Coordinates of C-alpha atoms in Angstrom, one line a residue:
Chain E
M1 CA -10.9 -16.8 -31.7
T2 CA -8.0 -18.6 -33.1
V3 CA -6.7 -21.8 -31.6
S4 CA -3.2 -20.4 -30.9
E5 CA -4.6 -17.8 -28.4
E6 CA -4.9 -20.6 -25.9
H7 CA -1.4 -21.8 -26.3
G8 CA 0.3 -21.2 -23.0
Y9 CA 3.8 -21.6 -24.5
E10 CA 3.4 -18.7 -27.0
A11 CA 2.1 -16.3 -24.4
Q12 CA 4.9 -16.9 -22.0
A13 CA 7.7 -16.5 -24.5
P14 CA 8.7 -12.9 -24.0
G15 CA 9.6 -12.9 -20.3
I16 CA 11.0 -16.3 -20.3
L17 CA 14.7 -15.5 -20.8
R18 CA 14.6 -12.8 -18.1
Q19 CA 12.9 -15.4 -15.8
A20 CA 15.5 -18.0 -16.7
F21 CA 18.5 -15.8 -15.9
A22 CA 17.0 -14.8 -12.6
N23 CA 16.8 -18.5 -11.6
R24 CA 19.9 -19.6 -9.7
S25 CA 19.6 -23.3 -10.4
F26 CA 19.2 -22.6 -14.1
V27 CA 22.2 -20.3 -14.4
T28 CA 24.5 -22.5 -12.4
G29 CA 23.3 -25.6 -14.4
V30 CA 23.8 -23.8 -17.8
V31 CA 27.3 -22.6 -16.8
I32 CA 28.4 -26.1 -15.6
T33 CA 26.8 -27.9 -18.6
A34 CA 28.3 -25.5 -21.1
A35 CA 31.7 -25.8 -19.5
I36 CA 31.6 -29.7 -19.7
A37 CA 30.4 -29.5 -23.3
L38 CA 33.1 -27.0 -24.2
M39 CA 35.7 -29.4 -22.6
A40 CA 34.4 -32.2 -24.8
L41 CA 34.6 -30.1 -27.9
V42 CA 38.1 -28.8 -27.1
S43 CA 39.3 -32.3 -26.6
F44 CA 38.7 -33.0 -30.3
F45 CA 41.3 -30.3 -31.3
W46 CA 43.6 -30.1 -28.3
T47 CA 44.4 -32.0 -25.1
P48 CA 47.5 -31.2 -22.9
Y49 CA 48.9 -34.6 -23.9
D50 CA 48.1 -37.3 -26.4
V51 CA 46.0 -40.0 -24.5
T52 CA 47.1 -42.8 -26.9
N53 CA 50.7 -42.1 -26.1
L54 CA 52.1 -44.3 -23.3
I55 CA 55.1 -42.8 -21.7
V56 CA 56.3 -45.3 -19.1
A57 CA 58.9 -42.9 -17.7
D58 CA 56.1 -40.6 -16.6
R59 CA 53.9 -43.2 -15.0
M60 CA 52.1 -42.6 -11.7
K61 CA 53.2 -39.0 -11.3
P62 CA 51.2 -37.2 -8.6
P63 CA 49.6 -33.9 -9.6
E64 CA 52.3 -31.4 -10.5
S65 CA 52.7 -28.4 -12.8
A66 CA 53.4 -30.5 -15.9
H67 CA 50.5 -32.8 -15.2
W68 CA 47.8 -31.0 -13.2
F69 CA 45.9 -34.1 -12.3
G70 CA 48.8 -36.5 -12.4
T71 CA 49.4 -39.5 -14.6
D72 CA 48.2 -43.1 -14.6
H73 CA 50.0 -46.4 -14.6
F74 CA 50.8 -46.1 -18.4
G75 CA 52.0 -42.5 -18.0
R76 CA 48.9 -41.0 -19.6
D77 CA 47.9 -37.5 -18.5
I78 CA 44.8 -37.8 -16.3
L79 CA 43.5 -34.3 -17.3
S80 CA 43.7 -35.3 -21.0
M81 CA 41.9 -38.6 -20.3
I82 CA 39.1 -36.8 -18.4
M83 CA 38.7 -34.4 -21.3
V84 CA 38.5 -37.2 -23.9
G85 CA 36.4 -39.3 -21.6
S86 CA 33.8 -36.6 -21.4
R87 CA 33.0 -37.2 -25.1
N88 CA 32.2 -40.8 -24.4
S89 CA 30.0 -40.0 -21.4
I90 CA 28.1 -37.3 -23.2
A91 CA 27.7 -39.3 -26.4
V92 CA 26.4 -42.4 -24.6
A93 CA 23.9 -40.4 -22.5
I94 CA 22.7 -38.2 -25.3
V95 CA 21.9 -41.1 -27.7
A96 CA 20.3 -43.1 -24.9
V97 CA 18.0 -40.1 -24.2
G98 CA 17.3 -39.9 -27.9
I99 CA 16.3 -43.6 -28.0
G100 CA 14.0 -43.1 -25.0
M101 CA 12.4 -40.0 -26.4
G102 CA 12.2 -41.3 -30.0
L103 CA 10.3 -44.4 -29.0
G104 CA 8.7 -43.4 -25.7
V105 CA 7.1 -40.1 -26.7
P106 CA 5.2 -41.5 -29.8
L107 CA 4.1 -44.5 -27.7
G108 CA 2.9 -42.2 -24.8
C109 CA 1.1 -39.9 -27.2
W110 CA -0.5 -42.8 -29.1
A111 CA -1.7 -44.3 -25.8
A112 CA -3.2 -41.0 -24.8
A113 CA -4.9 -40.3 -28.1
R114 CA -6.3 -43.8 -28.6
G115 CA -7.2 -44.6 -25.0
G116 CA -9.1 -47.8 -24.2
W117 CA -7.4 -51.2 -24.5
L118 CA -4.4 -49.9 -26.4
D119 CA -3.7 -47.5 -23.6
E120 CA -4.1 -50.2 -21.0
V121 CA -1.8 -52.6 -22.9
L122 CA 0.9 -50.0 -23.4
M123 CA 0.9 -48.9 -19.8
R124 CA 1.0 -52.5 -18.5
F125 CA 3.9 -53.1 -20.8
N126 CA 5.5 -50.0 -19.2
D127 CA 5.0 -51.5 -15.8
L128 CA 6.6 -54.7 -17.1
V129 CA 9.8 -52.9 -18.1
F130 CA 9.9 -51.1 -14.8
A131 CA 9.8 -54.5 -13.0
F132 CA 13.2 -55.3 -14.4
P133 CA 16.0 -53.9 -12.4
A134 CA 17.4 -51.3 -14.8
L135 CA 21.0 -51.4 -13.9
L136 CA 21.2 -55.2 -13.6
S137 CA 19.4 -55.6 -16.9
A138 CA 21.8 -53.1 -18.6
V139 CA 24.7 -55.1 -17.2
M140 CA 23.2 -58.3 -18.6
I141 CA 22.5 -56.8 -22.0
T142 CA 26.1 -55.6 -22.4
A143 CA 27.5 -58.8 -21.0
I144 CA 25.4 -60.9 -23.5
F145 CA 25.9 -58.8 -26.6
G146 CA 29.4 -57.8 -25.9
P147 CA 30.9 -54.8 -24.1
G148 CA 31.2 -51.6 -25.9
A149 CA 29.9 -48.0 -26.2
V150 CA 27.1 -49.0 -28.7
N151 CA 25.7 -51.8 -26.6
A152 CA 25.9 -49.6 -23.5
I153 CA 23.8 -46.9 -25.3
I154 CA 21.2 -49.5 -26.3
A155 CA 21.1 -51.0 -22.8
I156 CA 20.6 -47.6 -21.1
G157 CA 18.3 -46.3 -23.9
I158 CA 15.8 -49.2 -23.5
F159 CA 15.1 -48.2 -19.9
N160 CA 14.5 -44.6 -20.9
V161 CA 11.6 -45.6 -23.2
P162 CA 9.0 -46.3 -20.5
V163 CA 10.0 -43.1 -18.6
F164 CA 9.3 -40.9 -21.6
A165 CA 6.2 -42.8 -22.5
R166 CA 4.8 -42.2 -19.0
V167 CA 5.6 -38.5 -19.0
A168 CA 4.3 -38.0 -22.6
R169 CA 1.1 -39.9 -21.8
A170 CA 0.4 -38.0 -18.6
G171 CA 1.0 -34.7 -20.3
A172 CA -1.1 -35.6 -23.3
L173 CA -4.0 -37.0 -21.2
A174 CA -4.3 -33.7 -19.3
L175 CA -4.5 -31.8 -22.6
W176 CA -7.0 -33.8 -24.5
P177 CA -10.1 -32.5 -22.7
R178 CA -9.0 -28.9 -23.0
E179 CA -11.1 -26.4 -25.1
F180 CA -8.4 -25.7 -27.7
I181 CA -8.1 -29.4 -28.5
L182 CA -11.8 -29.7 -28.7
S183 CA -12.1 -26.8 -31.1
A184 CA -9.3 -28.4 -33.2
R185 CA -11.3 -31.6 -33.3
A186 CA -14.5 -29.7 -34.1
A187 CA -12.6 -28.1 -37.0
G188 CA -12.1 -31.7 -38.3
K189 CA -8.4 -32.2 -37.5
G190 CA -7.4 -35.8 -37.1
K191 CA -5.7 -37.2 -33.9
V192 CA -2.3 -37.4 -35.5
L193 CA -2.4 -33.8 -36.7
I194 CA -3.7 -32.6 -33.3
T195 CA -0.9 -34.5 -31.5
L196 CA 1.7 -32.9 -33.8
E197 CA 0.3 -29.4 -33.8
H198 CA -1.1 -29.0 -30.3
I199 CA -0.1 -31.8 -27.9
L200 CA 3.6 -32.0 -28.6
P201 CA 4.4 -28.3 -28.3
N202 CA 2.5 -28.2 -25.0
I203 CA 4.3 -31.2 -23.5
A204 CA 7.7 -30.2 -24.9
S205 CA 8.8 -28.4 -21.8
M206 CA 8.0 -31.5 -19.6
L207 CA 9.9 -33.7 -22.0
L208 CA 12.8 -31.3 -22.0
V209 CA 13.0 -31.4 -18.2
Q210 CA 12.7 -35.2 -18.1
G211 CA 15.4 -35.4 -20.8
T212 CA 17.8 -33.4 -18.7
I213 CA 17.2 -35.8 -15.7
Q214 CA 17.6 -38.9 -17.9
F215 CA 20.8 -37.4 -19.4
A216 CA 22.2 -37.1 -15.9
L217 CA 21.1 -40.7 -15.0
G218 CA 22.6 -41.9 -18.3
I219 CA 26.0 -40.4 -17.3
L220 CA 25.9 -42.2 -14.0
A221 CA 24.8 -45.5 -15.7
E222 CA 27.5 -45.3 -18.3
A223 CA 30.1 -44.7 -15.6
G224 CA 28.8 -47.8 -13.8
L225 CA 28.9 -50.0 -16.9
S226 CA 32.4 -48.9 -17.9
Y227 CA 33.5 -49.4 -14.3
L228 CA 32.5 -53.0 -14.8
G229 CA 34.4 -53.1 -18.1
L230 CA 31.2 -53.2 -20.1
G231 CA 31.3 -49.7 -21.6
A232 CA 33.7 -48.0 -24.0
Q233 CA 36.7 -50.3 -24.5
P234 CA 40.4 -49.3 -24.0
P235 CA 42.3 -47.4 -25.3
M236 CA 39.2 -45.0 -25.4
P237 CA 39.3 -43.4 -22.0
S238 CA 36.1 -43.5 -20.0
W239 CA 35.5 -42.1 -16.5
G240 CA 34.1 -45.3 -15.1
R241 CA 37.1 -47.3 -16.4
M242 CA 39.5 -44.8 -14.9
L243 CA 37.9 -45.3 -11.5
F244 CA 38.3 -49.1 -12.0
D245 CA 41.9 -48.7 -12.8
A246 CA 42.4 -46.4 -9.8
Q247 CA 40.9 -48.8 -7.3
T248 CA 43.8 -51.3 -7.3
R249 CA 46.3 -48.5 -7.1
M250 CA 44.6 -46.5 -4.4
M251 CA 47.2 -47.3 -1.7
V252 CA 49.9 -45.6 -3.7
A253 CA 48.0 -43.1 -5.8
P254 CA 44.7 -42.0 -4.2
Y255 CA 44.6 -39.0 -6.6
L256 CA 43.8 -41.4 -9.5
A257 CA 40.4 -42.0 -7.9
I258 CA 39.6 -38.4 -7.1
F259 CA 39.5 -36.6 -10.5
P260 CA 37.4 -38.9 -12.6
G261 CA 34.8 -39.1 -9.8
V262 CA 34.8 -35.3 -9.4
A263 CA 34.2 -35.0 -13.2
I264 CA 31.2 -37.3 -12.9
V265 CA 29.7 -35.5 -9.9
I266 CA 30.2 -32.0 -11.5
T267 CA 28.6 -33.1 -14.8
V268 CA 25.6 -34.8 -13.1
L269 CA 25.2 -31.9 -10.7
G270 CA 25.2 -29.4 -13.6
L271 CA 22.6 -31.3 -15.5
N272 CA 20.3 -31.8 -12.4
L273 CA 20.5 -28.1 -11.6
L274 CA 19.7 -27.3 -15.2
G275 CA 16.7 -29.7 -15.1
D276 CA 15.4 -28.1 -11.8
G277 CA 15.9 -24.6 -13.2
L278 CA 14.2 -25.5 -16.5
R279 CA 11.2 -26.9 -14.6
D280 CA 10.8 -23.8 -12.6
V281 CA 11.0 -21.5 -15.6
L282 CA 9.0 -23.6 -18.2
D283 CA 6.4 -25.1 -16.1
P284 CA 5.1 -22.9 -13.3
R285 CA 2.5 -25.5 -12.3
L286 CA 5.3 -27.9 -11.4
R287 CA 7.4 -25.2 -9.7
R288 CA 9.2 -26.5 -6.7
E289 CA 8.2 -25.0 -3.5
R290 CA 10.9 -22.8 -2.3
Chain D
M1 CA -10.2 -52.3 0.3
A2 CA -10.5 -56.0 -0.6
A3 CA -11.4 -55.1 -4.2
Y4 CA -8.5 -52.6 -4.4
L5 CA -6.0 -55.1 -3.1
A6 CA -7.4 -58.0 -5.3
K7 CA -7.0 -55.8 -8.4
R8 CA -3.4 -54.9 -7.5
F9 CA -2.7 -58.5 -6.7
L10 CA -4.0 -59.7 -10.1
I11 CA -1.9 -57.0 -11.9
A12 CA 1.2 -58.1 -10.0
L13 CA 0.6 -61.7 -10.8
A14 CA 0.0 -61.0 -14.5
T15 CA 3.2 -58.9 -14.6
L16 CA 5.1 -61.7 -13.1
I17 CA 3.9 -64.2 -15.6
V18 CA 4.7 -62.0 -18.6
A19 CA 8.1 -61.1 -17.1
S20 CA 8.9 -64.9 -16.8
M21 CA 8.1 -65.2 -20.6
V22 CA 10.3 -62.3 -21.4
V23 CA 13.2 -63.7 -19.3
F24 CA 12.9 -67.1 -20.9
A25 CA 12.5 -65.7 -24.4
V26 CA 15.5 -63.4 -24.1
L27 CA 17.8 -66.2 -22.9
E28 CA 16.4 -68.5 -25.6
I29 CA 17.7 -66.2 -28.4
L30 CA 21.1 -65.9 -26.9
P31 CA 24.0 -66.8 -29.1
G32 CA 26.0 -69.8 -27.8
D33 CA 24.9 -73.4 -27.1
P34 CA 25.1 -74.2 -23.4
A35 CA 25.9 -77.9 -24.0
Q36 CA 28.8 -76.9 -26.4
L37 CA 30.0 -74.3 -23.8
M38 CA 30.0 -76.9 -21.0
L39 CA 32.0 -79.5 -22.9
G40 CA 34.4 -77.0 -24.6
M41 CA 35.3 -76.4 -28.2
N42 CA 37.0 -79.8 -28.7
A43 CA 34.0 -81.9 -27.7
S44 CA 32.7 -84.4 -30.3
P45 CA 29.4 -83.5 -31.9
D46 CA 27.9 -86.7 -30.5
A47 CA 28.8 -85.9 -26.9
V48 CA 27.3 -82.4 -27.4
E49 CA 24.2 -83.9 -28.8
A50 CA 23.9 -86.4 -26.0
L51 CA 24.3 -83.7 -23.4
R52 CA 21.7 -81.5 -25.2
E53 CA 19.3 -84.5 -25.0
Q54 CA 20.1 -85.0 -21.3
M55 CA 19.6 -81.3 -20.5
G56 CA 16.3 -81.3 -22.4
L57 CA 17.5 -78.7 -24.9
N58 CA 16.0 -80.7 -27.8
Q59 CA 12.4 -80.4 -26.6
P60 CA 10.1 -77.7 -28.1
V61 CA 10.4 -74.2 -26.6
V62 CA 6.9 -74.2 -25.1
L63 CA 7.4 -77.5 -23.3
R64 CA 10.7 -76.3 -21.9
Y65 CA 9.1 -73.0 -20.7
L66 CA 6.3 -74.9 -19.0
A67 CA 8.7 -77.3 -17.4
W68 CA 10.8 -74.3 -16.1
I69 CA 7.9 -72.3 -14.8
G70 CA 6.4 -75.4 -13.2
G71 CA 9.6 -75.9 -11.4
L72 CA 9.8 -72.3 -10.3
A73 CA 6.3 -72.6 -8.8
V74 CA 7.5 -75.3 -6.5
G75 CA 10.9 -73.8 -5.7
D76 CA 12.8 -76.0 -8.2
F77 CA 15.1 -73.6 -10.1
G78 CA 17.1 -76.3 -11.8
R79 CA 20.8 -77.2 -11.5
S80 CA 23.7 -74.9 -12.3
F81 CA 26.0 -76.3 -15.0
T82 CA 29.1 -74.6 -13.7
Y83 CA 28.6 -74.9 -9.9
S84 CA 26.8 -78.3 -10.3
S85 CA 24.5 -77.5 -7.4
P86 CA 20.8 -76.5 -7.3
V87 CA 20.2 -72.9 -8.4
I88 CA 18.0 -72.3 -5.4
E89 CA 20.9 -73.1 -3.0
L90 CA 23.2 -70.7 -4.9
I91 CA 20.5 -68.0 -4.6
A92 CA 19.9 -68.6 -0.9
E93 CA 23.7 -68.6 -0.3
R94 CA 24.0 -65.2 -2.0
A95 CA 20.7 -63.7 -0.7
I96 CA 22.1 -63.8 2.9
V97 CA 24.6 -61.2 1.7
S98 CA 22.3 -59.1 -0.6
V99 CA 19.2 -58.9 1.5
P100 CA 20.9 -57.7 4.7
L101 CA 22.9 -55.2 2.7
A102 CA 19.7 -53.9 1.0
L103 CA 17.9 -53.7 4.4
M104 CA 20.9 -51.9 6.1
S105 CA 21.1 -49.3 3.3
L106 CA 17.4 -48.7 3.2
A107 CA 17.3 -48.3 7.0
L108 CA 20.3 -45.9 6.9
S109 CA 18.8 -43.9 4.1
T110 CA 15.4 -43.6 5.8
V111 CA 17.0 -42.6 9.2
I112 CA 19.0 -39.9 7.5
A113 CA 16.4 -38.7 4.9
I114 CA 13.2 -38.4 6.8
P115 CA 14.5 -36.1 9.6
V116 CA 16.5 -34.0 7.1
G117 CA 13.5 -33.6 4.8
L118 CA 11.3 -32.8 7.8
Y119 CA 13.8 -30.3 9.2
A120 CA 14.4 -28.6 5.8
A121 CA 10.6 -28.3 5.2
A122 CA 10.0 -26.9 8.7
R123 CA 12.8 -24.3 8.1
R124 CA 11.9 -23.7 4.5
G125 CA 13.8 -20.8 2.8
R126 CA 16.2 -20.4 5.7
A127 CA 19.9 -20.9 5.5
S128 CA 19.8 -24.4 7.1
D129 CA 17.2 -25.5 4.5
T130 CA 19.3 -24.1 1.6
A131 CA 22.4 -25.8 2.9
M132 CA 20.7 -29.2 3.4
M133 CA 19.1 -29.2 0.0
G134 CA 22.4 -28.1 -1.6
A135 CA 24.1 -31.0 0.1
A136 CA 21.2 -33.3 -1.1
Q137 CA 21.7 -32.0 -4.7
V138 CA 25.4 -32.9 -4.6
G139 CA 24.5 -36.3 -2.9
V140 CA 22.2 -37.2 -5.8
A141 CA 25.0 -36.6 -8.3
I142 CA 27.6 -38.8 -6.5
P143 CA 28.0 -42.3 -8.2
N144 CA 27.7 -44.8 -5.3
F145 CA 30.7 -46.8 -6.5
W146 CA 32.9 -43.7 -6.4
F147 CA 31.7 -42.8 -3.0
A148 CA 32.5 -46.5 -2.1
L149 CA 36.1 -46.0 -3.3
L150 CA 36.5 -42.9 -1.1
L151 CA 35.1 -44.7 1.9
I152 CA 37.5 -47.6 1.3
Y153 CA 40.4 -45.2 1.2
V154 CA 39.4 -43.4 4.4
F155 CA 38.0 -46.2 6.6
A156 CA 39.8 -49.2 5.3
V157 CA 43.2 -48.1 3.9
W158 CA 43.8 -45.1 6.1
L159 CA 42.0 -45.6 9.4
R160 CA 41.9 -49.4 9.1
L161 CA 38.6 -49.6 11.0
V162 CA 36.8 -52.0 8.6
P163 CA 37.9 -54.5 5.9
A164 CA 38.3 -53.1 2.4
G165 CA 36.3 -55.9 0.9
G166 CA 35.2 -59.5 1.1
F167 CA 32.6 -61.2 3.2
P168 CA 33.4 -63.5 6.1
G169 CA 30.0 -65.1 6.3
W170 CA 27.6 -65.2 9.2
S171 CA 29.0 -68.4 10.8
G172 CA 31.6 -66.4 12.9
G173 CA 28.8 -64.3 14.5
I174 CA 26.8 -61.3 13.4
W175 CA 29.4 -58.6 14.0
P176 CA 32.1 -59.6 11.5
G177 CA 29.4 -59.9 8.8
I178 CA 27.8 -56.5 9.7
K179 CA 31.2 -54.9 9.8
S180 CA 32.1 -56.0 6.3
L181 CA 28.7 -54.8 5.0
L182 CA 29.0 -51.4 6.8
L183 CA 30.9 -49.5 4.1
P184 CA 28.9 -50.9 1.2
A185 CA 25.6 -50.0 3.0
V186 CA 26.8 -46.4 3.6
A187 CA 28.0 -46.1 0.0
L188 CA 24.6 -47.3 -1.3
A189 CA 22.6 -45.3 1.3
L190 CA 24.0 -41.8 0.7
P191 CA 22.7 -41.1 -2.8
Q192 CA 19.4 -42.8 -1.9
A193 CA 19.1 -40.7 1.2
A194 CA 19.7 -37.5 -0.8
I195 CA 16.9 -38.4 -3.2
L196 CA 14.6 -39.4 -0.4
A197 CA 15.3 -36.2 1.6
R198 CA 14.3 -34.1 -1.4
V199 CA 11.1 -36.1 -2.0
T200 CA 10.2 -35.9 1.8
R201 CA 10.8 -32.1 1.8
S202 CA 8.7 -31.4 -1.3
A203 CA 5.9 -33.7 -0.3
L204 CA 5.8 -32.1 3.2
L205 CA 5.8 -28.6 1.7
E206 CA 2.8 -29.5 -0.5
V207 CA 0.9 -30.8 2.5
L208 CA 1.9 -27.9 4.8
G209 CA 0.0 -25.6 2.3
E210 CA -3.3 -27.4 3.0
D211 CA -6.2 -25.9 4.9
Y212 CA -6.3 -28.6 7.6
I213 CA -2.8 -27.8 8.6
R214 CA -3.8 -24.1 9.1
T215 CA -6.8 -25.3 11.0
A216 CA -4.7 -27.5 13.3
R217 CA -2.3 -24.6 14.0
A218 CA -5.2 -22.2 14.5
K219 CA -6.8 -24.3 17.1
G220 CA -3.5 -24.1 19.0
M221 CA -1.9 -27.4 18.2
P222 CA 1.9 -27.2 18.6
R223 CA 3.9 -27.0 15.4
R224 CA 5.9 -30.1 16.2
I225 CA 2.8 -32.2 16.6
V226 CA 1.2 -30.8 13.5
L227 CA 4.4 -31.6 11.6
W228 CA 4.8 -35.2 12.8
R229 CA 1.2 -36.2 13.1
H230 CA -0.7 -34.4 10.4
A231 CA 1.9 -33.4 7.8
L232 CA 4.3 -36.4 7.8
R233 CA 1.5 -38.9 7.6
N234 CA -0.1 -37.2 4.7
A235 CA 3.2 -36.8 2.9
M236 CA 3.9 -40.5 3.2
I237 CA 2.5 -41.6 -0.1
P238 CA 5.2 -40.2 -2.4
V239 CA 7.8 -41.1 0.3
L240 CA 6.7 -44.7 0.4
T241 CA 6.6 -44.9 -3.4
I242 CA 10.2 -43.8 -3.5
M243 CA 11.2 -46.1 -0.7
G244 CA 9.7 -49.1 -2.5
L245 CA 11.5 -48.2 -5.7
Q246 CA 14.7 -47.8 -3.7
F247 CA 14.5 -51.1 -2.0
A248 CA 13.9 -52.8 -5.3
F249 CA 16.9 -50.9 -6.7
L250 CA 19.0 -51.8 -3.7
L251 CA 18.3 -55.6 -4.1
A252 CA 19.4 -55.7 -7.7
G253 CA 21.3 -52.4 -8.1
T254 CA 24.0 -53.5 -5.7
I255 CA 25.8 -55.3 -8.6
I256 CA 28.5 -52.6 -9.0
I257 CA 28.9 -52.1 -5.2
E258 CA 29.3 -55.9 -4.8
N259 CA 32.1 -55.8 -7.4
V260 CA 33.8 -52.9 -5.6
F261 CA 33.8 -54.7 -2.3
Y262 CA 34.1 -58.3 -3.6
L263 CA 30.9 -59.3 -1.9
P264 CA 29.4 -62.6 -3.0
G265 CA 25.8 -61.3 -3.5
L266 CA 23.0 -61.9 -6.0
G267 CA 24.2 -59.3 -8.5
R268 CA 27.7 -60.8 -8.8
L269 CA 26.2 -64.3 -9.1
A270 CA 24.1 -63.1 -12.1
F271 CA 27.1 -61.3 -13.5
Q272 CA 29.4 -64.3 -13.3
A273 CA 26.8 -66.7 -14.5
I274 CA 26.1 -64.7 -17.6
T275 CA 29.8 -64.5 -18.6
Q276 CA 29.9 -68.3 -18.2
R277 CA 26.6 -68.8 -20.1
D278 CA 25.2 -70.6 -17.1
L279 CA 21.7 -69.6 -18.3
I280 CA 19.7 -71.5 -15.7
V281 CA 21.4 -69.5 -13.0
V282 CA 20.8 -66.2 -14.8
E283 CA 17.1 -67.1 -15.3
G284 CA 16.7 -68.0 -11.6
V285 CA 18.4 -64.8 -10.3
V286 CA 16.6 -62.5 -12.6
M287 CA 13.3 -64.1 -11.9
I288 CA 13.9 -63.8 -8.1
L289 CA 14.8 -60.1 -8.5
V290 CA 11.9 -59.3 -10.8
A291 CA 9.5 -61.1 -8.4
S292 CA 10.9 -59.1 -5.5
V293 CA 10.4 -55.8 -7.4
I294 CA 6.8 -56.8 -8.1
A295 CA 6.3 -57.9 -4.5
V296 CA 7.7 -54.7 -3.2
N297 CA 5.5 -52.7 -5.5
F298 CA 2.5 -54.7 -4.3
L299 CA 3.4 -54.1 -0.7
V300 CA 3.7 -50.3 -1.4
D301 CA 0.2 -50.5 -2.8
V302 CA -0.9 -52.2 0.4
A303 CA 0.9 -49.5 2.4
Y304 CA -1.0 -46.8 0.4
A305 CA -4.2 -48.3 1.6
V306 CA -3.0 -48.3 5.2
V307 CA -1.8 -44.7 5.2
D308 CA -4.7 -43.3 3.1
P309 CA -8.1 -44.4 4.3
R310 CA -9.7 -42.9 1.1
L311 CA -8.1 -45.7 -0.9
R312 CA -9.6 -48.3 1.4
L313 CA -13.1 -47.0 0.6
A314 CA -12.7 -46.2 -3.1
A315 CA -12.1 -48.8 -5.8

């Protein structure tokens, strides 16, 4: 018997696409996420108007045929700003998830493989980070080290580390006593090699699902930070900043507050649906009761 | 149960001590000399040095940490440089906004979420379940500060039922205070309720598949009683966990909502203090918030033991 026969992920490969496309959450999530990603990509080549171009004559125009979502107090086209702002949201959230995965997954796997006092120390350290209110701490970090997209990424990323460490550790701990791991150990493979060859592929789906969830939370956190003026700095448009600008002008131009908010909701909704769908398809044990 | 609680208590205490070291260390490495900042850029080096001496900034780090933590233990949080009043007074002044706000949102979110979760679980797979969980899915995706803006527009600008922001204090009676916290509480509660409803529903569905539920139904116990008495109680562990996390989040996470509504709460105090480099205030607020998170987590552990007798016997 070869080790790979026990690998659940290889056995389920053929039917997985068909299963995925039969899942309503997954399909809706993929469509929304792809549309947002496409919008961000298109914004690099084309936007209806130039967002760095301030046309005072066109300021505070309500939605009309020339400006579908209206214009802001500088005469910038809201639709164009939302398109360019999506880049910022996506970039911050993706890198923050990358930081969380890049540090958290090795830590979690290490804790699971070593066990004993190291595991205890790492997990207590995890509890420690969880004791710090994430949003407030992110606000502090960006306020201390200066506002900007890079510091926002770091502030959000730090709080992703314990999340991924916990998921990776739980997944890895459940795998270590399994027969296919035992046989790999009996064959003389070291813990690092086993983690790379057997543990990681088997927890990849859990990590992917968690990654989607953290991505969505990252979008929300970035919007919050940039609402406070701590995220991407003007003239780079960001959804949170647009909402901040809209607040003082809400009496005269409520439409200013509508569209950036809707953009955030749709993006986060798409990612959450994608995450739910992925979990149903990839990990039948965690399948939501429906 | 005593052993279980003692262990949880020791872990909580250890976490608190390590957290205090982290808070102190992080603010220690901050750029910017507080004495210089207080006196301004044109102050003479001698004056800055004298103030550093007076503030105790020239003592070794370990001594200053011990002095600080010793003060915290007896409720002495030091004096704010910018407000020139004791930090503990500033915190108390702001806590009477933040704590009622967090409690109101938690109450609102629980009152909405538990019945919705229960109803959806009981009607699993039907149209009403799908509709409610669809709404919850959208609720989770709504940033609370955007929802706050919409609420301000509808209830303050358009209908003029409540103030758009600010806080009148509690001296003029309870009602004006409650009224100005109403919109912020709703804005905070909605996304939390959406999460809690989803957790309640899935925890209930898990429990409803158990044998003892079938037994209870088979012996003729009405559905409603099985649902409330057997299922809900057993589904409480994940629900309590999330509620504990949410209360901790609400205490500290209100910083953006406090900014939206111009509420003088703890989050805004910390935010303003950090931009003014009033470190002693930042340290105090962060420690209070971290201590509350740890305390809430400990209380959740206690609550586990109450709802789950197995935990009382084991460990």
